[in-house]
Coordinates of C-alpha atoms in Angstrom, one line a residue:
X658 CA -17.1 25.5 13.3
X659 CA -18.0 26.3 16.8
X660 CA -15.5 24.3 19.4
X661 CA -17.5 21.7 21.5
X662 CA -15.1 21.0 23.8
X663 CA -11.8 22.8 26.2
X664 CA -9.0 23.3 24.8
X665 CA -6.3 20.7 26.5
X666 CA -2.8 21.4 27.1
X667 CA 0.0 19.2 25.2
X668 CA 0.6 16.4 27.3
X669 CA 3.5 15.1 25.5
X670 CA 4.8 11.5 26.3
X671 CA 4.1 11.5 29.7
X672 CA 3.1 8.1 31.3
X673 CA -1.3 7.4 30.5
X674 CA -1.9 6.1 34.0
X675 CA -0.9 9.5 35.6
X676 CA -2.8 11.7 33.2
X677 CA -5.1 14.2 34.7
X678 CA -8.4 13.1 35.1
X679 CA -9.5 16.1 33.2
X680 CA -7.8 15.2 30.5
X681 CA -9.0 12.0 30.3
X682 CA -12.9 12.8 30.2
X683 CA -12.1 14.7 27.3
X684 CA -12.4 15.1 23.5
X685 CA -9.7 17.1 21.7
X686 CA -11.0 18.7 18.3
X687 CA -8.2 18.2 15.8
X688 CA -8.0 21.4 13.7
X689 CA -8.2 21.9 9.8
X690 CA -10.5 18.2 9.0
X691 CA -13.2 19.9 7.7
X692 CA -13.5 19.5 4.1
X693 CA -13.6 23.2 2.1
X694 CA -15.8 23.2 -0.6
X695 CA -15.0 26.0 -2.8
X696 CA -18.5 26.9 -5.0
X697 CA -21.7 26.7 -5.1
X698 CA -21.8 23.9 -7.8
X699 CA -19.3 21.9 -6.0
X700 CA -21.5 22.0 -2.6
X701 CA -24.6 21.1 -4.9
X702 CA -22.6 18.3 -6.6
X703 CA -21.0 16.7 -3.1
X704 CA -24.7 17.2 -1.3
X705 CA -25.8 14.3 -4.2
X706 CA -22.5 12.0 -4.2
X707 CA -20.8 12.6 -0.6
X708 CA -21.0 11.0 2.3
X709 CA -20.9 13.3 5.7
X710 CA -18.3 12.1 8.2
X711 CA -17.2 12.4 11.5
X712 CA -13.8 10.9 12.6
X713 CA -12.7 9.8 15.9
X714 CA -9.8 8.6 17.3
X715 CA -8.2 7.2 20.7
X716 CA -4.8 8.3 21.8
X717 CA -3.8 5.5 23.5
X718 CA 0.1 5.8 22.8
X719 CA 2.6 7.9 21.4
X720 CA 3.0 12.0 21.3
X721 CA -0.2 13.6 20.3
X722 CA 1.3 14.7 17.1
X723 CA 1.8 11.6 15.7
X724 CA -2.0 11.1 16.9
X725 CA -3.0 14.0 15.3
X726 CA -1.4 13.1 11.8
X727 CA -3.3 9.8 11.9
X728 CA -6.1 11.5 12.6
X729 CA -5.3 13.8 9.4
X730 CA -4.2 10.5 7.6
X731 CA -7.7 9.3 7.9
X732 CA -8.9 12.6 7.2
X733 CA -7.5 12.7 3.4
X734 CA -8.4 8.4 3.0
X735 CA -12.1 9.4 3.8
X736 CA -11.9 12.1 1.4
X737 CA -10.4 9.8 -1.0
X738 CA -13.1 7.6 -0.6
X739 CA -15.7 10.5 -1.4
X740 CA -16.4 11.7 1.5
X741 CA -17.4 14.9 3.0
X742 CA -15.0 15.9 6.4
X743 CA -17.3 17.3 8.8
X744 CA -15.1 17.1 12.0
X745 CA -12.2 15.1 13.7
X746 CA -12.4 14.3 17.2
X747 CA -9.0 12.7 19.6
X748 CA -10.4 10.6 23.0
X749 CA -7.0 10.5 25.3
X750 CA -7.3 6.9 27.0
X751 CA -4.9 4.8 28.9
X752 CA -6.6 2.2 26.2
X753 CA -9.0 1.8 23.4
X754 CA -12.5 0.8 25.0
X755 CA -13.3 -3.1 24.5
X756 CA -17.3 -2.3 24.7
X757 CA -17.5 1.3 22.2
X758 CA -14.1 1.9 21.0
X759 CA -14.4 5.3 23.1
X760 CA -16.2 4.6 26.3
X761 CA -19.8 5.0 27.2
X762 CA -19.5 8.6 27.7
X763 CA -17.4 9.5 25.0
X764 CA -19.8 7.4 23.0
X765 CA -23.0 9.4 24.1
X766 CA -21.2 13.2 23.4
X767 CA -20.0 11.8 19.8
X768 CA -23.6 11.0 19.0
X769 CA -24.5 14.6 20.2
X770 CA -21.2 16.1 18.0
X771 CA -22.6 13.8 15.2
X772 CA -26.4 15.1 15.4
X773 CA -25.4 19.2 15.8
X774 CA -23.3 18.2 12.5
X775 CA -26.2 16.4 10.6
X776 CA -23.5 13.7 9.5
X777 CA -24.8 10.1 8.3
X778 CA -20.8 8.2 9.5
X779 CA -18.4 7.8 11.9
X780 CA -15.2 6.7 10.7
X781 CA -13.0 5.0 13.5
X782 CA -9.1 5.9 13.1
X783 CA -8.3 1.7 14.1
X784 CA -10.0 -1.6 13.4
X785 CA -13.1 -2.4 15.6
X786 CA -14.5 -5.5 16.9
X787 CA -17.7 -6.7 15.3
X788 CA -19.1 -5.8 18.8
X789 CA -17.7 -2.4 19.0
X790 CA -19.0 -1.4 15.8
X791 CA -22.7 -2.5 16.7
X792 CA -22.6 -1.0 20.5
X793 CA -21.2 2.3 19.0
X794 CA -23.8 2.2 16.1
X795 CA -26.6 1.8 19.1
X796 CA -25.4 5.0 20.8
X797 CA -24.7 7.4 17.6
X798 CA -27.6 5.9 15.6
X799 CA -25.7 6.2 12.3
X800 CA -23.3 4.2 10.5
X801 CA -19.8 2.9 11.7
X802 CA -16.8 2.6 9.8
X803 CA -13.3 1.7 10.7
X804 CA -10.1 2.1 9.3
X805 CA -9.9 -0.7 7.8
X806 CA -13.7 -1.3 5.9
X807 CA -12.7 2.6 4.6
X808 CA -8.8 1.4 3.1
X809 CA -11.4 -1.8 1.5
X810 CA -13.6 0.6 0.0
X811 CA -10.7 2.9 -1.7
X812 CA -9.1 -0.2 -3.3
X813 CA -12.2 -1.4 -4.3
X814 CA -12.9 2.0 -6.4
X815 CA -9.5 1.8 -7.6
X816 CA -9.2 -1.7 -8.9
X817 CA -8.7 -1.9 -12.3
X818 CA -7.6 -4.8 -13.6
X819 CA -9.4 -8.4 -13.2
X820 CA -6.8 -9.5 -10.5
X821 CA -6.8 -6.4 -8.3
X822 CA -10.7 -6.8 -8.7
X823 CA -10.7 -10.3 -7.3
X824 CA -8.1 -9.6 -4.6
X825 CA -10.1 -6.6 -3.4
X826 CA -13.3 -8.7 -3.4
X827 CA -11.5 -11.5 -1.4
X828 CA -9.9 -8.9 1.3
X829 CA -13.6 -7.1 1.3
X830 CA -15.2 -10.7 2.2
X831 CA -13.0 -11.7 4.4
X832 CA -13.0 -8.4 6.7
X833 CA -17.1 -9.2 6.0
X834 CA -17.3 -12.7 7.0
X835 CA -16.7 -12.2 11.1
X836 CA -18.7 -9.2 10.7
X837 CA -22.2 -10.5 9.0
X838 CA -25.0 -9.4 10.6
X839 CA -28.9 -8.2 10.0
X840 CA -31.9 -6.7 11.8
X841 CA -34.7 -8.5 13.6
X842 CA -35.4 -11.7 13.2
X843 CA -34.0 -12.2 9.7
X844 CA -30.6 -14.0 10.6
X845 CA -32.3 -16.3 13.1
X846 CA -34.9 -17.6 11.0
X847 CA -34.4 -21.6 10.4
X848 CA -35.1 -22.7 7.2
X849 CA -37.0 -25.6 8.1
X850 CA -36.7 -27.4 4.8
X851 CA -37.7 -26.4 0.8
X852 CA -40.7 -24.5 1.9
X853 CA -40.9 -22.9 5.0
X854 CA -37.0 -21.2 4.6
X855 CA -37.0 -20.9 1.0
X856 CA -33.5 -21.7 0.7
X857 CA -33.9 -24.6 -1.9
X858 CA -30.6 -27.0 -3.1
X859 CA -27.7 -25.1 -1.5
X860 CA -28.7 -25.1 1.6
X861 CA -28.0 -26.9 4.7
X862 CA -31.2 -28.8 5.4
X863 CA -33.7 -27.4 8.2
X864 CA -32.2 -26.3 11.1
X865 CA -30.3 -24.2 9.4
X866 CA -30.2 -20.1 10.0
X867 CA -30.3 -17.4 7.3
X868 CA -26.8 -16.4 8.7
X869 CA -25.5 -19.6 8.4
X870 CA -26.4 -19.9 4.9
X871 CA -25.2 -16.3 4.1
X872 CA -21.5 -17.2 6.4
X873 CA -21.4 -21.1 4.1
X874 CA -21.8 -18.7 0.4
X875 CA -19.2 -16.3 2.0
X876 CA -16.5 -19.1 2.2
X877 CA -17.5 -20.4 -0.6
X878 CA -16.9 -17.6 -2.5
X879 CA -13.6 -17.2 -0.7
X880 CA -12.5 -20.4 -1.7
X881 CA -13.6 -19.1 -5.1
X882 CA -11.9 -16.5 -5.2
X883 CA -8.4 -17.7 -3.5
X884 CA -8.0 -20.3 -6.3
X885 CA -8.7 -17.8 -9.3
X886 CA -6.0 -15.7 -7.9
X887 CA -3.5 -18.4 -7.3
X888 CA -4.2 -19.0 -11.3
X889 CA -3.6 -15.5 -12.0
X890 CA 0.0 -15.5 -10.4
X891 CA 1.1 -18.3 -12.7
X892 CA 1.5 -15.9 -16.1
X893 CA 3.4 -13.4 -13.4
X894 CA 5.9 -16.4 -12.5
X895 CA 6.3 -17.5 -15.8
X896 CA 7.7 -14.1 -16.5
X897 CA 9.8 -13.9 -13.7
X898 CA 11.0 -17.2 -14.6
X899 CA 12.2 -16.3 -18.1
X900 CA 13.7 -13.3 -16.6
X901 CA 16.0 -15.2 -13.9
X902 CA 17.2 -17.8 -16.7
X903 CA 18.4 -14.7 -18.8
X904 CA 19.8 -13.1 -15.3
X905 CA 17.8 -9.8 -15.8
X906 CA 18.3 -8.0 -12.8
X907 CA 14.6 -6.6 -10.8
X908 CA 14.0 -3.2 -9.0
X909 CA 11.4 -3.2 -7.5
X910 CA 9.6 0.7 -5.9
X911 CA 8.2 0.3 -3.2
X912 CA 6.9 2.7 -0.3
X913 CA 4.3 4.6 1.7
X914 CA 0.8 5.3 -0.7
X915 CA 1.4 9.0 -2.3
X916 CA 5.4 9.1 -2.0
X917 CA 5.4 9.1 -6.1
X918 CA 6.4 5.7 -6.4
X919 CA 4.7 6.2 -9.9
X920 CA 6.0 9.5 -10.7
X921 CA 9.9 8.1 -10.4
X922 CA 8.6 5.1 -12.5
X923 CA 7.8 7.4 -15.3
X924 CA 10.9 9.3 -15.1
X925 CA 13.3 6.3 -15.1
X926 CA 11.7 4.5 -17.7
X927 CA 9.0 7.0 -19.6
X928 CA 6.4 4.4 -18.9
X929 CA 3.5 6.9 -18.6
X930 CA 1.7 4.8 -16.1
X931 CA -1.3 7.2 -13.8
X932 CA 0.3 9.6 -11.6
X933 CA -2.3 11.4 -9.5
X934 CA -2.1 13.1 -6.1
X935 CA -4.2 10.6 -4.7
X936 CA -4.4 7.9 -2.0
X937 CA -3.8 4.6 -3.4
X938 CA -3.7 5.8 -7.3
X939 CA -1.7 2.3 -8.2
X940 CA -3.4 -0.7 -7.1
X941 CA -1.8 -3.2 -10.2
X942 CA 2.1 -3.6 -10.6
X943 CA 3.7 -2.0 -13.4
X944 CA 6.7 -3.8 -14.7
X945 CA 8.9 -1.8 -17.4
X946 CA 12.1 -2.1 -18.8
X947 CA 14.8 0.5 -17.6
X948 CA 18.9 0.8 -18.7
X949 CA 21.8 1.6 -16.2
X950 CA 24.1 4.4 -17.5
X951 CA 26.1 1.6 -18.9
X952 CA 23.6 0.3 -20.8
X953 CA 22.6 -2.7 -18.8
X954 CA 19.0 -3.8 -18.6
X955 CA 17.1 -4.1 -15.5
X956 CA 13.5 -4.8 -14.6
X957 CA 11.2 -1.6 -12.8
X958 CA 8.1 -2.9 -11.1
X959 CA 6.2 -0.1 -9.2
X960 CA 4.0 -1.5 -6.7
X961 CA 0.8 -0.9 -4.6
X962 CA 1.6 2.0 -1.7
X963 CA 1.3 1.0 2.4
X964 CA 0.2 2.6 5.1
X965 CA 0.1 2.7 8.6
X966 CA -2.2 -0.4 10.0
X967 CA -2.4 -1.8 6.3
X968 CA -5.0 -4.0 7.1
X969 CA -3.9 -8.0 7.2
X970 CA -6.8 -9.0 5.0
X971 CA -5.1 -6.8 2.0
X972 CA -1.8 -7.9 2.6
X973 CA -3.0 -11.8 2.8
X974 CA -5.0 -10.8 -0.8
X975 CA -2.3 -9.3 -2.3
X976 CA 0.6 -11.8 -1.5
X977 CA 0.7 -13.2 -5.0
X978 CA 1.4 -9.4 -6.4
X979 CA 3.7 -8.6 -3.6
X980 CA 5.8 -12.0 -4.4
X981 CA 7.8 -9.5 -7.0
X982 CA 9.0 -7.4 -4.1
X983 CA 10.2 -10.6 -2.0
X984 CA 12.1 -11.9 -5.3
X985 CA 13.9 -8.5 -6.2
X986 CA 17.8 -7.9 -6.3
X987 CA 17.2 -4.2 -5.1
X988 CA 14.3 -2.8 -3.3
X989 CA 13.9 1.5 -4.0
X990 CA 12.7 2.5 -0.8
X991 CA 10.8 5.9 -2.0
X992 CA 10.4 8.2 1.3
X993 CA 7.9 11.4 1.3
X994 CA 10.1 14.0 2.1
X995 CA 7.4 16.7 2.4
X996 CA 5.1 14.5 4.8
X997 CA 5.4 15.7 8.2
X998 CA 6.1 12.3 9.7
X999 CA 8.7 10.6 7.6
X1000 CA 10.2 8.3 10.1
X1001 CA 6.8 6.6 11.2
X1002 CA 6.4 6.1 7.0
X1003 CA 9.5 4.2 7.2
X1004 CA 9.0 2.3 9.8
X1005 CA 5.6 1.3 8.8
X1006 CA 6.7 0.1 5.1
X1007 CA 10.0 -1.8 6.3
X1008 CA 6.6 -3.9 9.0
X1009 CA 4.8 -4.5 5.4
X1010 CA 8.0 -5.8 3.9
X1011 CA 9.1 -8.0 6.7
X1012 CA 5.4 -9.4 6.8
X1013 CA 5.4 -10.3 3.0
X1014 CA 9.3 -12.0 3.6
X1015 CA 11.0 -9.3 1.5
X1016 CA 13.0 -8.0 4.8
X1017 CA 16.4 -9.6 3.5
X1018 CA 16.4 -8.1 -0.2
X1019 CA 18.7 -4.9 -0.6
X1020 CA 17.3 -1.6 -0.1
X1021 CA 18.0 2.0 -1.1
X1022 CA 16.1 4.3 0.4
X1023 CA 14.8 7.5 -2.1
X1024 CA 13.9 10.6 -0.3
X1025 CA 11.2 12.2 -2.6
X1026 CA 9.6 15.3 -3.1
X1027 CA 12.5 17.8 -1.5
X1028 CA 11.6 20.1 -3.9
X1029 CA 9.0 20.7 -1.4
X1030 CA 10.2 19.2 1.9
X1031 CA 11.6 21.3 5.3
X1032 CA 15.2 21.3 4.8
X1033 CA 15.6 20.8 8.4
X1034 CA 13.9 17.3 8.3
X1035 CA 15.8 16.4 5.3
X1036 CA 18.9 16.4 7.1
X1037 CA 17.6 14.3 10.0
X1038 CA 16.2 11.6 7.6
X1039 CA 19.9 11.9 5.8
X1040 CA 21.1 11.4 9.2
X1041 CA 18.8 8.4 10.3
X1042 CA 19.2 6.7 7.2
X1043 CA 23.1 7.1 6.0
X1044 CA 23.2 6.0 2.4
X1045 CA 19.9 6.9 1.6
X1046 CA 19.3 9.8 -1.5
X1047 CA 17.5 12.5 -2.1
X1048 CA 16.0 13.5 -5.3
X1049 CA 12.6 14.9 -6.8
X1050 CA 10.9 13.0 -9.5
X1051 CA 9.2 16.3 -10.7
X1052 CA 11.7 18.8 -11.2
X1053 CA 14.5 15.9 -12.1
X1054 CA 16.9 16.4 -8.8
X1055 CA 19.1 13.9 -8.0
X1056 CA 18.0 11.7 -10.8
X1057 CA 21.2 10.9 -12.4
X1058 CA 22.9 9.9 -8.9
X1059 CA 20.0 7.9 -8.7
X1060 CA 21.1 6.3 -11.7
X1061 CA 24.2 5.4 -10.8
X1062 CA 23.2 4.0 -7.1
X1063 CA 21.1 1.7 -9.2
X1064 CA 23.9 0.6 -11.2
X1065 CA 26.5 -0.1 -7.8
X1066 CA 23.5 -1.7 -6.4
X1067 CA 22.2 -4.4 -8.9
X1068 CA 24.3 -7.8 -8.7
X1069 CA 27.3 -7.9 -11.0
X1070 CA 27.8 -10.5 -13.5
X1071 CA 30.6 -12.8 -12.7
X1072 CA 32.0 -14.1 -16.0
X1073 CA 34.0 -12.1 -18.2
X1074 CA 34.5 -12.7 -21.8
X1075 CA 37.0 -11.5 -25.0
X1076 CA 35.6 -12.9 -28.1
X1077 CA 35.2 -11.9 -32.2
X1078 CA 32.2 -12.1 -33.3
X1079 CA 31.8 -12.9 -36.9
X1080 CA 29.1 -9.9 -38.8
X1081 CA 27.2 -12.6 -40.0
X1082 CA 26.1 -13.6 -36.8
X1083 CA 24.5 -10.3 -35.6
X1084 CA 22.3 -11.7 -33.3
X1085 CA 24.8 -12.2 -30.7
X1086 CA 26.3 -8.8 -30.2
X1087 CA 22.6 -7.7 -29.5
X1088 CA 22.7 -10.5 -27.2
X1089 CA 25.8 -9.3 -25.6
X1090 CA 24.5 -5.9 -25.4
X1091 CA 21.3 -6.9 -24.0
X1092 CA 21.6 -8.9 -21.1
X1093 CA 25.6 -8.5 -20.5
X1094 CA 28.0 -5.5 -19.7
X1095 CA 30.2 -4.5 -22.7
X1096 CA 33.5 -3.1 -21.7
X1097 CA 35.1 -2.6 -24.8
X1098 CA 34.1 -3.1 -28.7
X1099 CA 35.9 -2.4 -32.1
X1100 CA 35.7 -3.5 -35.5
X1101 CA 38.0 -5.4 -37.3
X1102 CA 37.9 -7.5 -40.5
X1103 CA 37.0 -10.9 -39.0
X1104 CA 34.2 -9.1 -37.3
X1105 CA 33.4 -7.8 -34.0
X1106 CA 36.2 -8.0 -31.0
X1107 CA 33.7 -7.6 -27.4
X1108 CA 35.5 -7.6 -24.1
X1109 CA 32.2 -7.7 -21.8
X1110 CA 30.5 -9.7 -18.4
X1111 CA 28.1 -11.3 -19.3
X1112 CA 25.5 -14.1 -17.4
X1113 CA 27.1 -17.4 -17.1
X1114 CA 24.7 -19.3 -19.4
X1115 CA 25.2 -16.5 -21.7
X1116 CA 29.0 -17.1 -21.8
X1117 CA 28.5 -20.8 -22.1
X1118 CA 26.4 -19.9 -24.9
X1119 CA 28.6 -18.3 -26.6
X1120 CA 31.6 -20.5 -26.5
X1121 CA 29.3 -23.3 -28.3
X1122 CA 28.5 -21.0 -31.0
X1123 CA 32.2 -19.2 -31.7
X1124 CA 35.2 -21.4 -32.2
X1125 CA 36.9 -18.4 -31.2
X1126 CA 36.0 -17.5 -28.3
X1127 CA 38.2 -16.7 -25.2
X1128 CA 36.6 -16.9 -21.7
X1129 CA 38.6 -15.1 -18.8
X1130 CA 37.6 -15.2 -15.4
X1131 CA 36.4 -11.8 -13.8

């Protein structure tokens, strides 16, 4: 693809309001956005089912590198979407536009970039006003995205289960609702009563616009839609409930979308939940039971993946799924080791955390993927983050120190018990084994002698059933 525009020199960090004017009036191509299709049946295919995109971004802040990698970011979240990469664009500014995102100018060479391309979109690498997307839209004469609608659209393809279906739907309408519009005269129209506006019981009375009747069904489907979901969290408490009264201990993996967060599910716990190199693969929590090297049992939940500018309408959505994370005892921070800006993944997962009020629970931070990571930025994450591990949930490094961090981690037990356990009564050295610690065990001929920590309502528990038993303080 033939370069539009100069060539511009790395400007680093230096200060916007001093930047060359030069630099200013220009766009910077970003190399390598174009998507590669590989065959002819694979061009024919995407021709029929892909969308052909342009992206552009405004480097308002920060090195261009980390612009750049936003600007690749959106690059693989359009693809992931189904959409065909055409070109990526990068508009230095002192700040984003408040009338076209861009600027007038910028606005008028995109539309020629997006015409010599043939594409049908621009994608927007930030979230637009409802007035910036319909002035760009009047310059390019195609469609405008933004970040934002584009993340919506890839959860919505991914939802699977009723829940993330509904929470989707309610983040989709409520980006909507601000943004409603139509062409012509068709959202000014009054209704003017049963006959002349056709909009029958439901509606307002006369007076009333087509866009305020569309706005009214929007929050009422909102409302709709908030209350099902609040009903769909109850089964989730009940569980976590029933786990907290039996003082099983929850793990929760969270991190940045793609950093395997499944992968080290199924390698913990052989859960064989979807693993796919995909943005936003897992949109529904998996909860699965895992063991500590001792043999104590924990709760796993892998969780729905961030990402830089998460938009606040999925975050609001998703709270009631994202409740598990604010309620864990330990929190596995999983890190892409191979990404080439691991620091800004950090940073923008421990914003999502702190939003959702899961800032104060513990957190272990798993550097994944080394098998495939720059050595060299391994050791400065190992050196920013002291404590944190390094494994690789595909070839199996690190796993079994993994293990054992786990285990240190996870709150102990504080009562400790020596007792005999009759054989007939069976049921409580499963008991024992199941929710406590078991230090010591041997057989003798009144039964089973268990030196172990074990929950406190456990313990008390136990001295009810067993004459027996002998409780010692840990």
């Amino acid at each position: 693809m033939s370069t539009v525009f100069d060539e511009q020199p790395d400007l680093g960090d230096q200060d916007l309001p001093n930047m060359d004017l030069e630099d200013r009036h220009a766009l910077r191509r970003v190399a390598g956005l174009s998507t590669e299709l590989q065959d002819v049946s694979e061009v024919e295919y995407r021709a029929l089912r892909l969308e052909r995109v342009v992206l552009i971004g405004v480097w308002a802040e920060g090195s261009l590198a980390s612009a750049e990698n936003s600007l690749r970011e959106l690059s693989l979240l359009a693809e992931t979407a189904g959409s065909e990469v055409l070109d990526g664009l990068i508009q230095r500014r002192s700040r984003i536009d408040a009338a076209t995102y861009v600027g007038s100018g910028k606005a008028r060479e995109l539309a020629g970039i997006v015409a010599a391309a043939g594409a049908d979109t621009v994608i927007c690498d930030g979230e637009l006003t409802p007035s910036q997307l319909r002035n760009l839209e009047g310059v390019v004469h195609v469609k405008v995205i933004d970040r934002t609608a584009l993340i919506l659209d890839i959860f919505a393809q991914h939802a699977r289960s009723r829940e993330g279906k509904a929470q989707v739907e309610l983040a989709q309408l409520q980006y909507m609702l601000p943004r409603l519009r139509g062409w012509g005269e068709s959202l000014s129209r009054q209704a003017g009563g049963r006959v002349a506006g056709g909009g029958g019981i439901g509606t307002r009375g006369p007076g009333e616009t087509k866009i305020e009747t569309d706005r009214r069904r929007l929050r009422a489907r909102i409302s709709r839609l908030q209350k099902d979901i609040a009903g769909m969290s109850t089964g989730r408490k009940v569980q976590r409930g029933q786990r907290r009264r039996r003082d099983v201990p929850s793990v929760v993996i969270a991190g940045y979308t793609n950093a395997g967060k499944s992968s080290l599910l199924n390698v913990l716990t052989g859960a064989g939940v979807l693993v796919e190199d995909a943005l936003f693969a897992t949109l529904d929590p998996a909860v699965r039971r895992a063991e500590t090297p001792s043999g104590r049992t924990f709760t796993l939940t892998d969780t729905v993946g961030f990402v830089r500018h998460l938009p606040h309408q999925l975050i609001d959505a998703f709270r009631s799924t994202l409740e598990e994370t604010a309620e864990a005892d330990l929190i596995l921070h999983v890190v892409d080791g191979s990404d080439a800006e691991p620091e800004a993944q950090i940073a923008a997962v421990r914003g999502v955390l702190a939003e959702i009020g899961a800032g104060h629970v513990p957190e272990l931070v798993v550097v994944n993927k080394i098998d495939s990571a720059d050595p060299v930025v391994l050791q400065g994450l190992r050196a920013r983050e002291p404590g944190s591990l390094s494994i690789s949930a595909k070839t199996g490094a690190g796993l079994a120190a993994l293990r054992d961090a786990i285990e240190a981690a996870l709150p102990r037990l504080d009562v400790q018990v020596k007792l005999t356990i009759p054989y007939s009564r069976g049921d409580l050295v499963a008991r024992t084994h199941a929710e406590g610690e078991v230090l010591a065990a041997e057989h003798s001929a009144d039964g089973t002698l268990l030196e172990a920590r074990v929950p406190p309502g456990l313990a008390a528990q136990l001295e009810a059933a067993l004459d027996d038993c002998v409780r010692v303080q840990a």
